[in-house]
């Protein structure tokens, strides 16, 4: 009966099990020799044993192999020790029992070979299943590598997002600093507007006092200003109308300035609320930052408009002062002319209560 080609992997696995069971070198070599001879049908050699075990010196497998053959011969030989049996008969009987023993061993080997064949088939099936499992494992490992690569990319994306978030926080800090600067500029503009309003009120009061003084002088000389009084009244009426128009225009502009400042304050309060509500989210932070930039630009534009309007207001005040001076000159010229004395009732120009 032909022997199947032994499986080297299975032999190595069996040798590993024997290595765990037997720590003595000679015993381990003898067990490996028995494994090769009885289970796999392979005649053990010293070189083969050393390649499988690799323990001790080169003489160790040779000594163990010699002991193995001696034990095997002793087991296959039958000795009959009977006192009344001739020695030749004992020898023949022992040889006969030895041959019977060898025949029994041959039958046992055949049955063992049959069982070994079945075992090899089962091992082949197990190896096929193992190979399929190995392939599945390789697929899973490939998927695992892909997942690890995805995780690395996600880590890199997370790191990039963290850097972007830090940049956004820095931009938000700059926006807050710019907001504080704009708040300071707004306060300075308000102070300047208040100062200009007070200056304008003082100028109006001085102009009113000058007009009142002019009227007092005119009343003192009204007997001499009879012929020119109608002309003077017309001039004063036009002057009052111009002053009232200037006061009304200044009042309207001041109210518009105050309304714009209130709107700016409302916008700044709204910006603070939006910034406070949207600090937790990245997109909300970006939106708040955009709103802050836009409001800052709008406030800069509005501040520029306020500066322009303030300059226009100063020009108008200057023109009003020039007109007042011109009217004062005209009044002085009118007073210098001789007129017929006439008693007239004059209406004083009163200040606007809102000025």
Steps between C-alpha positions, in 0.01 A plus 500: 500500500643835393579766754350845447741789476540634856384854576796703625276753668315233693829335598632832632176554695526152656867559585404827670246313715763240593744780587247633749444152652862378521779727625777228512705509180544122447136428581386773260716361216367143561137623497557689176662188344196293604270767357673490162519120483158395631274791407647627174689188383825691464830334593658738751860615454726699726506794257118499467455489877739788555327710232165451679614533863821709486592434859833382644802401293505299176586184695177525702263395215737218393510357854124533537445333161722205597307453824172516303605216264625286786172541686306420183701179441454392859126550475479303172699200634322236712708308753383177661673407823385146580728255685370181342501633138806454282684814400447442124127455554494814708678686220262369232199570715627853569559562129149369423343724760713788367367442149146482640568821683632662183193380307280648769699818483457504120123464533505767765699725271250443219212596727707789627569604139124491430432714800793721404352549151167605652685727736693651210174566316360669806819695538476606133143614559609686809786656306255609227279657765808656654602640162152643449515649847846636418366662183208646695750621758707664228186671368419618851857618545473693173179657623672573831790669321251704298319596820832594662585713198159666528562558871834661420333725243232588754770579756672726249165665416429543871842655551436735205160587643663572837748733329216672313305533825804657668530742205129583533544563871790731421289683240217527752741648753613753241135577424432560869802727521377686192156522659653659810689743278177589317325546835774739607474688170122519542542650846749752362256590221219541752719724713595702193132531401409613851783751495394631161137516615600698808720724287213554258264582789751749636537657158122529474482655846769750408318574178173540694670736744646694212156529339344601830772762547435622150128526574570691821716744308231525233235574765721774643536650154152410367399868483779552249433175307139570391566505126718183500305297755294311243810405310672400822199291605507315169870435545447373854209283387715340236774463758262322740380274223856411407592441863190288553573306185860450614380396847244263349758351266749460786231345717405256223861408439564455873194275532614301197845465656351385828276251317798363308697467822210314664482268200872437527463421870215258421713337232793468741272344766359260243854408394597424862195276542570314178865453591405371845245251364713360219835435670431123530478420130752540230264612225316732738831652594576560134158656447543721806842599375358595160225699668759674717712587194198628310379706797848633551513606136155655527599680820815628334289628213253656742782656701639642179154637417479649851836665455386636164174626647688651794721686255188620312348607831812698582482663159136588555583641844776704342259626235244583771764697694596681181135583434463623858804721456363629171166575662677673788686714249174578323342596833793725581470663160128546559563653838753739354237653266278786641133397528175650632429395857214254517405273794475137383432176673757231430477125547808342657645187345471217747724201512371163394428310829652184355832669418 
